Structure formats: structure tokens, C-alpha cells
PDB file of C-alpha atoms in Angstrom:
ATOM      1  CA  MET W1434      69.793 101.342  69.597  1.00 57.00           C
ATOM      2  CA  SER W1435      72.524 101.041  72.239  1.00 61.00           C
ATOM      3  CA  ILE W1436      76.128 102.196  71.773  1.00 60.00           C
ATOM      4  CA  LYS W1437      77.327  98.578  71.931  1.00 62.00           C
ATOM      5  CA  ALA W1438      74.984  97.626  69.094  1.00 63.00           C
ATOM      6  CA  LEU W1439      76.176 100.582  67.012  1.00 58.00           C
ATOM      7  CA  ARG W1440      79.788  99.554  67.646  1.00 59.00           C
ATOM      8  CA  GLY W1441      78.930  96.097  66.336  1.00 62.00           C
ATOM      9  CA  LEU W1442      77.461  97.592  63.158  1.00 64.00           C
ATOM     10  CA  LEU W1443      80.573  99.711  62.653  1.00 59.00           C
ATOM     11  CA  LEU W1444      82.762  96.611  62.948  1.00 62.00           C
ATOM     12  CA  ILE W1445      80.998  95.006  59.942  1.00 65.00           C
ATOM     13  CA  PRO W1446      83.030  96.950  57.340  1.00 63.00           C
ATOM     14  CA  VAL W1447      86.137  96.240  59.413  1.00 56.00           C
ATOM     15  CA  ALA W1448      85.422  92.515  59.050  1.00 59.00           C
ATOM     16  CA  LEU W1449      85.524  92.979  55.278  1.00 58.00           C
ATOM     17  CA  LEU W1450      89.157  93.992  55.735  1.00 53.00           C
ATOM     18  CA  ALA W1451      90.013  90.710  57.458  1.00 51.00           C
ATOM     19  CA  GLY W1452      93.057  90.301  55.223  1.00 51.00           C
ATOM     20  CA  CYS W1453      94.510  93.495  56.650  1.00 55.00           C
ATOM     21  CA  HIS W1454      96.295  93.882  59.977  1.00 62.00           C
ATOM     22  CA  THR W1455      93.585  95.307  62.238  1.00 75.00           C
ATOM     23  CA  VAL W1456      95.370  95.127  65.598  1.00 80.00           C
ATOM     24  CA  LEU W1457      94.260  98.663  66.472  1.00 78.00           C
ATOM     25  CA  MET W1458      90.625  97.569  66.221  1.00 82.00           C
ATOM     26  CA  SER W1459      91.137  94.285  68.086  1.00 83.00           C
ATOM     27  CA  PRO W1460      93.728  95.025  70.805  1.00 88.00           C
ATOM     28  CA  SER W1461      94.667  92.727  73.680  1.00 89.00           C
ATOM     29  CA  GLY W1462      95.337  95.356  76.356  1.00 91.00           C
ATOM     30  CA  ASP W1463      92.663  97.169  78.350  1.00 91.00           C
ATOM     31  CA  LEU W1464      94.075 100.651  77.683  1.00 91.00           C
ATOM     32  CA  ALA W1465      94.234 100.032  73.936  1.00 91.00           C
ATOM     33  CA  LEU W1466      90.700  98.612  74.094  1.00 91.00           C
ATOM     34  CA  GLN W1467      89.397 101.783  75.726  1.00 92.00           C
ATOM     35  CA  GLN W1468      91.204 103.854  73.095  1.00 92.00           C
ATOM     36  CA  ARG W1469      89.612 101.690  70.388  1.00 91.00           C
ATOM     37  CA  ASN W1470      86.171 102.295  71.899  1.00 91.00           C
ATOM     38  CA  LEU W1471      86.862 106.033  71.994  1.00 91.00           C
ATOM     39  CA  ILE W1472      87.648 105.986  68.264  1.00 90.00           C
ATOM     40  CA  ILE W1473      84.457 104.059  67.489  1.00 91.00           C
ATOM     41  CA  ASP W1474      82.262 106.268  69.688  1.00 91.00           C
ATOM     42  CA  SER W1475      83.711 109.422  68.116  1.00 91.00           C
ATOM     43  CA  VAL W1476      83.149 108.093  64.589  1.00 91.00           C
ATOM     44  CA  LEU W1477      79.564 107.101  65.434  1.00 92.00           C
ATOM     45  CA  LEU W1478      78.813 110.561  66.810  1.00 90.00           C
ATOM     46  CA  MET W1479      80.201 112.210  63.683  1.00 90.00           C
ATOM     47  CA  LEU W1480      78.294 109.805  61.440  1.00 92.00           C
ATOM     48  CA  LEU W1481      75.068 111.044  63.050  1.00 89.00           C
ATOM     49  CA  ILE W1482      75.687 114.239  61.074  1.00 88.00           C
ATOM     50  CA  ILE W1483      77.601 112.962  58.070  1.00 90.00           C
ATOM     51  CA  VAL W1484      75.171 110.198  57.018  1.00 92.00           C
ATOM     52  CA  PRO W1485      71.993 112.356  57.097  1.00 89.00           C
ATOM     53  CA  VAL W1486      73.762 115.197  55.270  1.00 89.00           C
ATOM     54  CA  ILE W1487      74.961 112.885  52.493  1.00 93.00           C
ATOM     55  CA  ALA W1488      71.549 111.214  52.268  1.00 94.00           C
ATOM     56  CA  LEU W1489      69.685 114.533  52.146  1.00 89.00           C
ATOM     57  CA  THR W1490      72.109 115.936  49.565  1.00 91.00           C
ATOM     58  CA  LEU W1491      71.366 113.009  47.257  1.00 94.00           C
ATOM     59  CA  LEU W1492      67.633 113.246  48.016  1.00 92.00           C
ATOM     60  CA  PHE W1493      67.463 116.981  47.242  1.00 87.00           C
ATOM     61  CA  ALA W1494      69.464 116.538  44.039  1.00 89.00           C
ATOM     62  CA  TRP W1495      67.096 113.772  42.914  1.00 91.00           C
ATOM     63  CA  HIS W1496      63.886 115.516  44.009  1.00 88.00           C
ATOM     64  CA  PHE W1497      64.703 118.907  42.497  1.00 84.00           C
ATOM     65  CA  ARG W1498      66.057 117.544  39.227  1.00 87.00           C
ATOM     66  CA  ALA W1499      65.021 119.365  36.080  1.00 84.00           C
ATOM     67  CA  SER W1500      62.798 116.526  34.888  1.00 88.00           C
ATOM     68  CA  ASN W1501      60.681 116.513  38.079  1.00 87.00           C
ATOM     69  CA  LYS W1502      57.855 118.897  37.198  1.00 84.00           C
ATOM     70  CA  GLU W1503      56.076 118.272  40.518  1.00 84.00           C
ATOM     71  CA  ALA W1504      58.885 119.815  42.608  1.00 81.00           C
ATOM     72  CA  ASP W1505      58.013 123.306  43.856  1.00 81.00           C
ATOM     73  CA  TYR W1506      60.268 126.029  42.468  1.00 77.00           C
ATOM     74  CA  ASP W1507      60.484 129.068  44.755  1.00 79.00           C
ATOM     75  CA  PRO W1508      63.292 131.414  43.648  1.00 77.00           C
ATOM     76  CA  ASP W1509      62.412 133.994  46.302  1.00 81.00           C
ATOM     77  CA  TRP W1510      62.739 131.573  49.257  1.00 79.00           C
ATOM     78  CA  ASP W1511      65.495 132.670  51.676  1.00 81.00           C
ATOM     79  CA  HIS W1512      64.651 131.575  55.228  1.00 84.00           C
ATOM     80  CA  SER W1513      63.115 128.808  57.333  1.00 85.00           C
ATOM     81  CA  THR W1514      63.243 128.981  61.106  1.00 88.00           C
ATOM     82  CA  MET W1515      62.696 125.245  61.477  1.00 87.00           C
ATOM     83  CA  LEU W1516      65.437 124.441  58.963  1.00 83.00           C
ATOM     84  CA  GLU W1517      67.852 126.849  60.667  1.00 87.00           C
ATOM     85  CA  LEU W1518      67.184 125.186  64.018  1.00 88.00           C
ATOM     86  CA  LEU W1519      67.899 121.763  62.534  1.00 83.00           C
ATOM     87  CA  ILE W1520      71.037 122.961  60.745  1.00 83.00           C
ATOM     88  CA  TRP W1521      72.561 124.529  63.864  1.00 88.00           C
ATOM     89  CA  SER W1522      71.180 122.531  66.791  1.00 89.00           C
ATOM     90  CA  ALA W1523      72.151 119.049  65.594  1.00 86.00           C
ATOM     91  CA  PRO W1524      75.859 119.854  64.965  1.00 87.00           C
ATOM     92  CA  LEU W1525      75.986 121.841  68.199  1.00 91.00           C
ATOM     93  CA  LEU W1526      74.705 118.858  70.183  1.00 91.00           C
ATOM     94  CA  ILE W1527      77.229 116.582  68.468  1.00 91.00           C
ATOM     95  CA  ILE W1528      80.078 118.985  69.254  1.00 91.00           C
ATOM     96  CA  ILE W1529      78.998 119.167  72.908  1.00 93.00           C
ATOM     97  CA  ALA W1530      78.867 115.364  73.103  1.00 92.00           C
ATOM     98  CA  LEU W1531      82.274 114.997  71.406  1.00 91.00           C
ATOM     99  CA  GLY W1532      83.756 117.645  73.695  1.00 92.00           C
ATOM    100  CA  ALA W1533      82.468 115.913  76.815  1.00 93.00           C
ATOM    101  CA  LEU W1534      83.665 112.517  75.571  1.00 92.00           C
ATOM    102  CA  THR W1535      87.099 113.916  74.730  1.00 90.00           C
ATOM    103  CA  TRP W1536      87.431 115.738  78.057  1.00 93.00           C
ATOM    104  CA  VAL W1537      86.588 112.661  80.114  1.00 92.00           C
ATOM    105  CA  SER W1538      88.704 110.296  77.998  1.00 91.00           C
ATOM    106  CA  THR W1539      91.717 112.620  77.955  1.00 89.00           C
ATOM    107  CA  HIS W1540      91.920 112.434  81.748  1.00 91.00           C
ATOM    108  CA  LYS W1541      90.818 108.813  82.095  1.00 91.00           C
ATOM    109  CA  LEU W1542      93.315 107.538  79.505  1.00 91.00           C
ATOM    110  CA  ASP W1543      96.200 109.802  80.526  1.00 92.00           C
ATOM    111  CA  PRO W1544      99.321 107.618  80.009  1.00 94.00           C
ATOM    112  CA  TYR W1545     100.827 108.998  83.243  1.00 94.00           C
ATOM    113  CA  ARG W1546      97.750 108.109  85.295  1.00 93.00           C
ATOM    114  CA  PRO W1547      98.113 104.937  87.402  1.00 92.00           C
ATOM    115  CA  LEU W1548      95.692 102.242  86.322  1.00 92.00           C
ATOM    116  CA  ASP W1549      92.560 101.726  88.417  1.00 90.00           C
ATOM    117  CA  ARG W1550      91.511  98.579  86.576  1.00 92.00           C
ATOM    118  CA  ILE W1551      93.097  95.713  84.673  1.00 91.00           C
ATOM    119  CA  ALA W1552      89.973  95.018  82.604  1.00 91.00           C
ATOM    120  CA  ALA W1553      86.332  96.020  82.440  1.00 89.00           C
ATOM    121  CA  GLY W1554      84.767  95.183  85.798  1.00 88.00           C
ATOM    122  CA  HIS W1555      88.103  94.145  87.343  1.00 91.00           C
ATOM    123  CA  SER W1556      89.916  96.712  89.473  1.00 91.00           C
ATOM    124  CA  VAL W1557      93.626  96.478  90.215  1.00 91.00           C
ATOM    125  CA  PRO W1558      94.125  94.210  93.268  1.00 90.00           C
ATOM    126  CA  ALA W1559      95.420  96.089  96.289  1.00 88.00           C
ATOM    127  CA  ASP W1560      98.390  93.749  96.690  1.00 87.00           C
ATOM    128  CA  VAL W1561      99.573  94.004  93.057  1.00 90.00           C
ATOM    129  CA  LYS W1562     102.536  96.268  92.382  1.00 92.00           C
ATOM    130  CA  PRO W1563     103.119  97.569  88.824  1.00 95.00           C
ATOM    131  CA  LEU W1564     106.064  96.102  86.948  1.00 96.00           C
ATOM    132  CA  THR W1565     108.569  98.867  86.212  1.00 97.00           C
ATOM    133  CA  VAL W1566     110.337  98.811  82.848  1.00 98.00           C
ATOM    134  CA  GLU W1567     112.846 101.502  81.864  1.00 97.00           C
ATOM    135  CA  VAL W1568     112.882 101.987  78.103  1.00 97.00           C
ATOM    136  CA  VAL W1569     115.730 103.595  76.162  1.00 97.00           C
ATOM    137  CA  ALA W1570     115.461 104.248  72.420  1.00 96.00           C
ATOM    138  CA  LEU W1571     118.922 103.779  70.915  1.00 96.00           C
ATOM    139  CA  ASP W1572     120.210 104.030  67.324  1.00 93.00           C
ATOM    140  CA  TRP W1573     118.546 101.776  66.085  1.00 93.00           C
ATOM    141  CA  LYS W1574     117.348  99.373  68.760  1.00 96.00           C
ATOM    142  CA  TRP W1575     115.422  99.272  72.015  1.00 97.00           C
ATOM    143  CA  LEU W1576     116.977  98.767  75.442  1.00 97.00           C
ATOM    144  CA  PHE W1577     114.715  97.539  78.252  1.00 98.00           C
ATOM    145  CA  ILE W1578     115.939  97.693  81.846  1.00 97.00           C
ATOM    146  CA  TYR W1579     114.099  95.875  84.635  1.00 97.00           C
ATOM    147  CA  PRO W1580     115.322  97.620  87.824  1.00 96.00           C
ATOM    148  CA  GLU W1581     113.485  95.316  90.238  1.00 95.00           C
ATOM    149  CA  GLN W1582     114.728  92.150  88.518  1.00 96.00           C
ATOM    150  CA  GLY W1583     118.210  93.554  87.886  1.00 95.00           C
ATOM    151  CA  ILE W1584     118.286  92.523  84.215  1.00 96.00           C
ATOM    152  CA  ALA W1585     118.203  94.214  80.823  1.00 96.00           C
ATOM    153  CA  THR W1586     117.358  93.152  77.281  1.00 96.00           C
ATOM    154  CA  VAL W1587     117.730  94.517  73.759  1.00 96.00           C
ATOM    155  CA  ASN W1588     114.786  94.198  71.365  1.00 96.00           C
ATOM    156  CA  ASP W1589     113.024  91.755  73.689  1.00 96.00           C
ATOM    157  CA  LEU W1590     110.296  92.650  76.181  1.00 97.00           C
ATOM    158  CA  ALA W1591     108.154  90.532  78.489  1.00 97.00           C
ATOM    159  CA  ALA W1592     105.551  91.129  81.180  1.00 97.00           C
ATOM    160  CA  PRO W1593     102.947  89.072  83.057  1.00 96.00           C
ATOM    161  CA  VAL W1594      99.357  89.086  81.856  1.00 96.00           C
ATOM    162  CA  ASN W1595      96.909  91.165  83.936  1.00 94.00           C
ATOM    163  CA  ARG W1596      99.687  92.954  85.821  1.00 96.00           C
ATOM    164  CA  PRO W1597      99.990  96.739  85.448  1.00 96.00           C
ATOM    165  CA  ILE W1598     103.175  97.918  83.751  1.00 97.00           C
ATOM    166  CA  GLN W1599     104.850 101.267  84.336  1.00 97.00           C
ATOM    167  CA  PHE W1600     107.073 102.237  81.427  1.00 97.00           C
ATOM    168  CA  LYS W1601     109.630 104.996  81.949  1.00 97.00           C
ATOM    169  CA  ILE W1602     110.781 106.080  78.512  1.00 97.00           C
ATOM    170  CA  THR W1603     113.712 108.124  77.230  1.00 96.00           C
ATOM    171  CA  ALA W1604     116.114 108.195  74.249  1.00 95.00           C
ATOM    172  CA  SER W1605     119.871 108.356  73.789  1.00 93.00           C
ATOM    173  CA  THR W1606     120.220 110.750  70.839  1.00 91.00           C
ATOM    174  CA  VAL W1607     117.138 111.602  68.775  1.00 91.00           C
ATOM    175  CA  MET W1608     113.392 111.422  69.293  1.00 93.00           C
ATOM    176  CA  ASN W1609     111.640 108.104  68.706  1.00 94.00           C
ATOM    177  CA  SER W1610     108.180 106.760  69.451  1.00 95.00           C
ATOM    178  CA  PHE W1611     107.517 103.676  71.602  1.00 96.00           C
ATOM    179  CA  PHE W1612     104.527 101.814  70.196  1.00 96.00           C
ATOM    180  CA  ILE W1613     102.946  98.423  70.936  1.00 95.00           C
ATOM    181  CA  PRO W1614      99.581  98.680  69.102  1.00 94.00           C
ATOM    182  CA  ALA W1615      97.996  95.773  70.978  1.00 94.00           C
ATOM    183  CA  LEU W1616      98.920  97.312  74.347  1.00 94.00           C
ATOM    184  CA  ALA W1617      98.401 101.085  74.162  1.00 93.00           C
ATOM    185  CA  GLY W1618      98.926 104.168  72.046  1.00 91.00           C
ATOM    186  CA  GLN W1619     102.333 105.459  71.054  1.00 93.00           C
ATOM    187  CA  ILE W1620     104.464 107.489  73.472  1.00 95.00           C
ATOM    188  CA  TYR W1621     107.404 109.632  72.392  1.00 95.00           C
ATOM    189  CA  ALA W1622     110.923 108.892  73.617  1.00 95.00           C
ATOM    190  CA  MET W1623     113.104 112.015  73.826  1.00 95.00           C
ATOM    191  CA  PRO W1624     116.726 112.480  74.939  1.00 93.00           C
ATOM    192  CA  ASN W1625     117.220 113.950  78.430  1.00 92.00           C
ATOM    193  CA  MET W1626     113.469 113.753  79.027  1.00 94.00           C
ATOM    194  CA  GLU W1627     111.270 111.056  80.539  1.00 96.00           C
ATOM    195  CA  THR W1628     107.802 110.153  79.386  1.00 96.00           C
ATOM    196  CA  GLN W1629     105.667 107.461  80.992  1.00 96.00           C
ATOM    197  CA  LEU W1630     103.060 104.914  80.024  1.00 96.00           C
ATOM    198  CA  GLN W1631     100.821 102.937  82.365  1.00 96.00           C
ATOM    199  CA  ALA W1632      99.318  99.892  80.645  1.00 95.00           C
ATOM    200  CA  VAL W1633      98.277  96.271  81.052  1.00 96.00           C
ATOM    201  CA  MET W1634      98.058  93.265  78.719  1.00 96.00           C
ATOM    202  CA  ASN W1635      95.074  90.971  79.170  1.00 95.00           C
ATOM    203  CA  LYS W1636      95.821  88.164  76.725  1.00 94.00           C
ATOM    204  CA  PRO W1637      98.914  85.952  76.473  1.00 95.00           C
ATOM    205  CA  GLY W1638     100.861  85.959  73.234  1.00 95.00           C
ATOM    206  CA  ASP W1639     103.669  87.588  71.280  1.00 96.00           C
ATOM    207  CA  PHE W1640     102.930  91.089  70.038  1.00 95.00           C
ATOM    208  CA  GLU W1641     104.807  93.441  67.751  1.00 95.00           C
ATOM    209  CA  GLY W1642     106.438  96.608  69.035  1.00 95.00           C
ATOM    210  CA  PHE W1643     108.316  99.209  67.037  1.00 95.00           C
ATOM    211  CA  SER W1644     109.257 102.845  66.649  1.00 94.00           C
ATOM    212  CA  ALA W1645     106.550 104.987  65.054  1.00 93.00           C
ATOM    213  CA  ASN W1646     108.765 108.035  64.519  1.00 92.00           C
ATOM    214  CA  TYR W1647     111.396 108.167  61.761  1.00 91.00           C
ATOM    215  CA  SER W1648     114.859 108.456  63.291  1.00 90.00           C
ATOM    216  CA  GLY W1649     117.371 107.692  60.544  1.00 89.00           C
ATOM    217  CA  ALA W1650     118.841 104.942  58.398  1.00 90.00           C
ATOM    218  CA  GLY W1651     118.102 102.017  60.745  1.00 91.00           C
ATOM    219  CA  PHE W1652     114.571 103.118  61.664  1.00 92.00           C
ATOM    220  CA  SER W1653     112.884 100.296  59.744  1.00 92.00           C
ATOM    221  CA  GLY W1654     114.718  97.721  61.888  1.00 92.00           C
ATOM    222  CA  MET W1655     113.601  99.131  65.241  1.00 95.00           C
ATOM    223  CA  HIS W1656     111.232  96.241  65.940  1.00 95.00           C
ATOM    224  CA  PHE W1657     110.908  94.102  69.033  1.00 96.00           C
ATOM    225  CA  THR W1658     108.632  91.388  70.407  1.00 96.00           C
ATOM    226  CA  PHE W1659     106.494  91.887  73.477  1.00 97.00           C
ATOM    227  CA  HIS W1660     105.827  88.592  75.263  1.00 97.00           C
ATOM    228  CA  ALA W1661     102.666  88.587  77.403  1.00 96.00           C
ATOM    229  CA  VAL W1662     103.047  85.545  79.643  1.00 96.00           C
ATOM    230  CA  SER W1663     101.962  84.074  82.950  1.00 96.00           C
ATOM    231  CA  GLU W1664     103.721  84.974  86.197  1.00 95.00           C
ATOM    232  CA  ASP W1665     105.581  81.649  86.187  1.00 96.00           C
ATOM    233  CA  ALA W1666     106.652  82.035  82.562  1.00 96.00           C
ATOM    234  CA  PHE W1667     107.834  85.581  83.304  1.00 97.00           C
ATOM    235  CA  ALA W1668     109.939  84.306  86.210  1.00 96.00           C
ATOM    236  CA  GLN W1669     111.491  81.753  83.848  1.00 96.00           C
ATOM    237  CA  TRP W1670     112.157  84.480  81.264  1.00 96.00           C
ATOM    238  CA  VAL W1671     113.908  86.576  83.928  1.00 96.00           C
ATOM    239  CA  GLN W1672     115.964  83.555  84.990  1.00 95.00           C
ATOM    240  CA  GLN W1673     117.070  82.980  81.392  1.00 93.00           C
ATOM    241  CA  ALA W1674     118.353  86.545  81.274  1.00 93.00           C
ATOM    242  CA  LYS W1675     120.189  86.069  84.566  1.00 93.00           C
ATOM    243  CA  THR W1676     121.994  83.013  83.176  1.00 91.00           C
ATOM    244  CA  SER W1677     123.184  84.844  80.046  1.00 82.00           C
ATOM    245  CA  GLY W1678     126.423  85.849  81.781  1.00 79.00           C
ATOM    246  CA  ASN W1679     126.465  89.321  80.210  1.00 89.00           C
ATOM    247  CA  ALA W1680     126.725  92.479  82.300  1.00 94.00           C
ATOM    248  CA  LEU W1681     125.373  95.859  81.222  1.00 95.00           C
ATOM    249  CA  SER W1682     128.054  98.084  82.685  1.00 94.00           C
ATOM    250  CA  ARG W1683     128.567 101.684  81.669  1.00 93.00           C
ATOM    251  CA  ASP W1684     131.369 100.635  79.308  1.00 93.00           C
ATOM    252  CA  ALA W1685     129.083  98.002  77.776  1.00 94.00           C
ATOM    253  CA  TYR W1686     126.351 100.607  77.351  1.00 95.00           C
ATOM    254  CA  VAL W1687     128.759 102.992  75.580  1.00 94.00           C
ATOM    255  CA  LYS W1688     129.433 100.238  73.032  1.00 94.00           C
ATOM    256  CA  LEU W1689     125.758  99.306  72.795  1.00 95.00           C
ATOM    257  CA  GLN W1690     124.588 102.846  72.075  1.00 93.00           C
ATOM    258  CA  GLN W1691     126.723 103.078  68.952  1.00 94.00           C
ATOM    259  CA  PRO W1692     124.494 103.103  65.842  1.00 94.00           C
ATOM    260  CA  SER W1693     123.727  99.638  64.480  1.00 93.00           C
ATOM    261  CA  GLN W1694     120.988  98.185  62.293  1.00 93.00           C
ATOM    262  CA  ASP W1695     118.852  95.049  62.682  1.00 93.00           C
ATOM    263  CA  GLU W1696     120.332  94.335  66.098  1.00 92.00           C
ATOM    264  CA  PRO W1697     119.638  90.794  67.388  1.00 94.00           C
ATOM    265  CA  VAL W1698     118.180  90.114  70.833  1.00 94.00           C
ATOM    266  CA  HIS W1699     120.621  90.556  73.746  1.00 92.00           C
ATOM    267  CA  ARG W1700     120.095  89.761  77.408  1.00 95.00           C
ATOM    268  CA  TYR W1701     122.081  91.060  80.372  1.00 96.00           C
ATOM    269  CA  ALA W1702     122.251  89.255  83.702  1.00 95.00           C
ATOM    270  CA  THR W1703     123.198  92.389  85.635  1.00 95.00           C
ATOM    271  CA  VAL W1704     122.845  96.135  85.208  1.00 95.00           C
ATOM    272  CA  ASP W1705     124.980  98.856  86.781  1.00 94.00           C
ATOM    273  CA  ALA W1706     123.086 100.678  89.527  1.00 91.00           C
ATOM    274  CA  GLY W1707     121.649 104.007  88.401  1.00 92.00           C
ATOM    275  CA  LEU W1708     122.365 103.377  84.713  1.00 95.00           C
ATOM    276  CA  TYR W1709     118.949 104.553  83.516  1.00 96.00           C
ATOM    277  CA  GLU W1710     119.190 107.778  85.536  1.00 94.00           C
ATOM    278  CA  ASP W1711     122.648 108.406  84.060  1.00 94.00           C
ATOM    279  CA  ILE W1712     121.292 107.826  80.543  1.00 94.00           C
ATOM    280  CA  LEU W1713     118.393 110.169  81.255  1.00 94.00           C
ATOM    281  CA  THR W1714     120.678 112.939  82.543  1.00 92.00           C
ATOM    282  CA  ASN W1715     123.445 112.287  79.981  1.00 90.00           C
ATOM    283  CA  CYS W1716     125.853 111.379  82.786  1.00 90.00           C
ATOM    284  CA  ILE W1717     127.270 108.076  81.522  1.00 88.00           C
ATOM    285  CA  GLN W1718     130.580 109.937  81.677  1.00 85.00           C
ATOM    286  CA  PRO W1719     130.177 111.684  85.077  1.00 79.00           C
ATOM    287  CA  ASP W1720     132.895 114.258  84.353  1.00 81.00           C
ATOM    288  CA  SER W1721     131.355 115.275  81.034  1.00 79.00           C
ATOM    289  CA  MET W1722     130.360 118.913  80.679  1.00 81.00           C
ATOM    290  CA  SER W1723     127.096 117.736  79.087  1.00 81.00           C
ATOM    291  CA  CYS W1724     126.109 115.864  82.260  1.00 87.00           C
ATOM    292  CA  MET W1725     122.953 117.580  83.468  1.00 83.00           C
ATOM    293  CA  ARG W1726     123.934 117.166  87.116  1.00 78.00           C
ATOM    294  CA  ASN W1727     127.182 119.028  86.494  1.00 76.00           C
ATOM    295  CA  MET W1728     125.342 121.705  84.559  1.00 71.00           C
ATOM    296  CA  LYS W1729     122.872 122.171  87.408  1.00 61.00           C
ATOM    297  CA  ALA W1730     125.714 122.355  89.915  1.00 55.00           C
ATOM    298  CA  SER W1731     127.461 124.983  87.792  1.00 55.00           C
ATOM    299  CA  ASP W1732     124.265 126.987  87.444  1.00 55.00           C
ATOM    300  CA  ALA W1733     123.652 126.744  91.197  1.00 48.00           C
ATOM    301  CA  GLY W1734     127.206 127.928  91.904  1.00 49.00           C
ATOM    302  CA  ALA W1735     126.824 130.853  89.524  1.00 48.00           C
ATOM    303  CA  MET W1736     123.505 131.765  91.131  1.00 42.00           C
ATOM    304  CA  ARG W1737     125.021 131.658  94.636  1.00 49.00           C
ATOM    305  CA  SER W1738     127.879 133.891  93.501  1.00 47.00           C
ATOM    306  CA  SER W1739     125.411 136.313  91.960  1.00 48.00           C
ATOM    307  CA  ASN W1740     123.228 136.307  95.077  1.00 47.00           C
ATOM    308  CA  ASP W1741     126.229 136.859  97.354  1.00 49.00           C
ATOM    309  CA  SER W1742     127.291 139.853  95.310  1.00 48.00           C
ATOM    310  CA  THR W1743     123.789 141.345  95.224  1.00 46.00           C
ATOM    311  CA  GLY W1744     122.732 140.343  98.733  1.00 45.00           C
ATOM    312  CA  MET W1745     119.675 138.479  97.472  1.00 39.00           C
ATOM    313  CA  ALA W1746     118.553 135.092  98.800  1.00 41.00           C
ATOM    314  CA  ALA W1747     118.646 132.123  96.409  1.00 40.00           C
ATOM    315  CA  MET W1748     115.342 130.837  95.086  1.00 33.00           C
ATOM    316  CA  PRO W1749     114.491 127.371  96.482  1.00 37.00           C
ATOM    317  CA  THR W1750     114.601 124.553  93.933  1.00 33.00           C
ATOM    318  CA  ALA W1751     111.801 122.540  95.551  1.00 35.00           C
ATOM    319  CA  HIS W1752     108.816 123.005  97.821  1.00 33.00           C
ATOM    320  CA  PRO W1753     109.617 122.513 101.525  1.00 36.00           C
TER     321      PRO W1753
END
């Protein structure tokens, strides 16, 4: 029986849970679909051991029951080469298969790895450029900056169908987790650090996004809607943001980052240049001692002073 047929059999019990929210098992994005298939394949491989073991356990208990006088009783039995081979070889083969599957999938589904396809059998067109979205987890809301379009939104996200998306993700204060189950797996958002996610949505619609990592009192309200739309509809969505009249300046961001719960959708027609980089490096206030650029400059100055006094050359900070 083929793997596809086995996957279909495994989906039968899932169908019995039709009243439940099974978005993880029926995603709309190619990356999430591949992750779903990895889960199913891994479960099937493990069931190749689990099902026979459970079946044989019940069979042995029934066959060697006290009332079965025809069962052979051999109290001195202690070894069977054939049985030992079965006991050790089958799990070993399963572990090798799982290891190979995990190794290949870990590299193939690396969230930092640029996409090489938008769907099964459809590679990324050479003339298609990924849509860049800069994501900032705030207390307790999501800020999305579109650097190419020059707009920003709060708790509202949109992207064209079948176009690769490059998410650059960070946080303002504490760690969160950026998660759109229909699109891809969760990716952590951490202050002063950037994580990335390369993904694509293949079906139009509105999909739920949220934080999957507890971050305080307003955590339960950190939900947003991801709109997967056509290229024309996305252009209209961008135009609506541009006509909002709001500007996301650094002063506006300082007010926005203050903790708030159940924040409504906001749209910003313009965004200060370099705002995301300043958020990432904690340099919204450029003169702040916590600004990472100032800290690096201070460290570099201290290192130069130390090197001058010792006569040692400074270590380069990048490859030539």
C-alpha cells in the first residue's frame, strides 16, 4: 500500500472529529501542508511498531490464558534467535527511517530557507519577488510593517495568494510566538533578535493568526486576521491603508507600544524610514544607553583603547 493511501486511512479518524477545529490537518499553505505530511508520515512509521506490539500483546494474553490447556508451557525457555532478530531489527529500521525523514525535512522545511516552490509541482517563478513583512510583537498586539509598500497595520495582515512571503520577526519587550496555523508552524518573536519565516498561502480566504506563547495579561487578545487575496485585491488593501491618513512615526510607535488589550485594527499610510531596524536594535530613542548601536560603539571604543595600550591589533568585525 502506498504512503498516500496510508495517509488517507489515517485521515478517517480525523474525519470523525469534524466538529473540532482541524486546521493543522487541513492547511491552506504549502509549507504547512508539507509539515502536515511530515506528521502523518512519522505517525504511520511509528504505528508500524505500535500496532503489531499491541495486537501481539493481546494475542499472547489470550492464547496463554490459564483456561487454554493446549498452549505449551515451557518455564525453562529463555532465548530465541529469530524472536530477538524481530524484536531488534524492526524498531531499528523504523528509527533509521524516522531519522532520515527528520534529517531531510529539517533542512527542507527550514523557516529561514527561501522557498523553491509555491505548491507541489509548481516552482517559484523566476520573476516573482517575495513579499517582505516586518512583524513586531507588542504588548498585547501585532504590528506589521510593509517596507516596500510603505504602510503598516496593527492586528491586520494581508498577502497575495501564491506569492512567497518573507516574514522578519521581532518583539518589543517579552518573547511571543507568531503563529498562523493554516500558513506554517509557529516562530518565536524575541526582543533585540530577529527570526524569519518563509511561507506561501495557496488558497484565498481569511485565516486566524495569534500568539502561541503566553506573554502576560493581554495574551488572550493577541489575535489577528490574515487575508489571503488576489494581487488586485492586495493592491486595493494597500491603497486603503494609504488613505487612512495616519503616520507611524517614532513618537506614534512609542505610544503604540504601551501595553493595551484587545486592540482594534489600525492602519498607517506612512512609516518612518528604518523604524523596524530601530525597534530591533532598541534604538527608538537614538541617545538611549540601551541602544545596541551605541553599546557596540562604546565596546568598539573600549577595545581600541585597550589595543592601543597593549599594542595589539583590533579583531575585525566582519569577513573582508
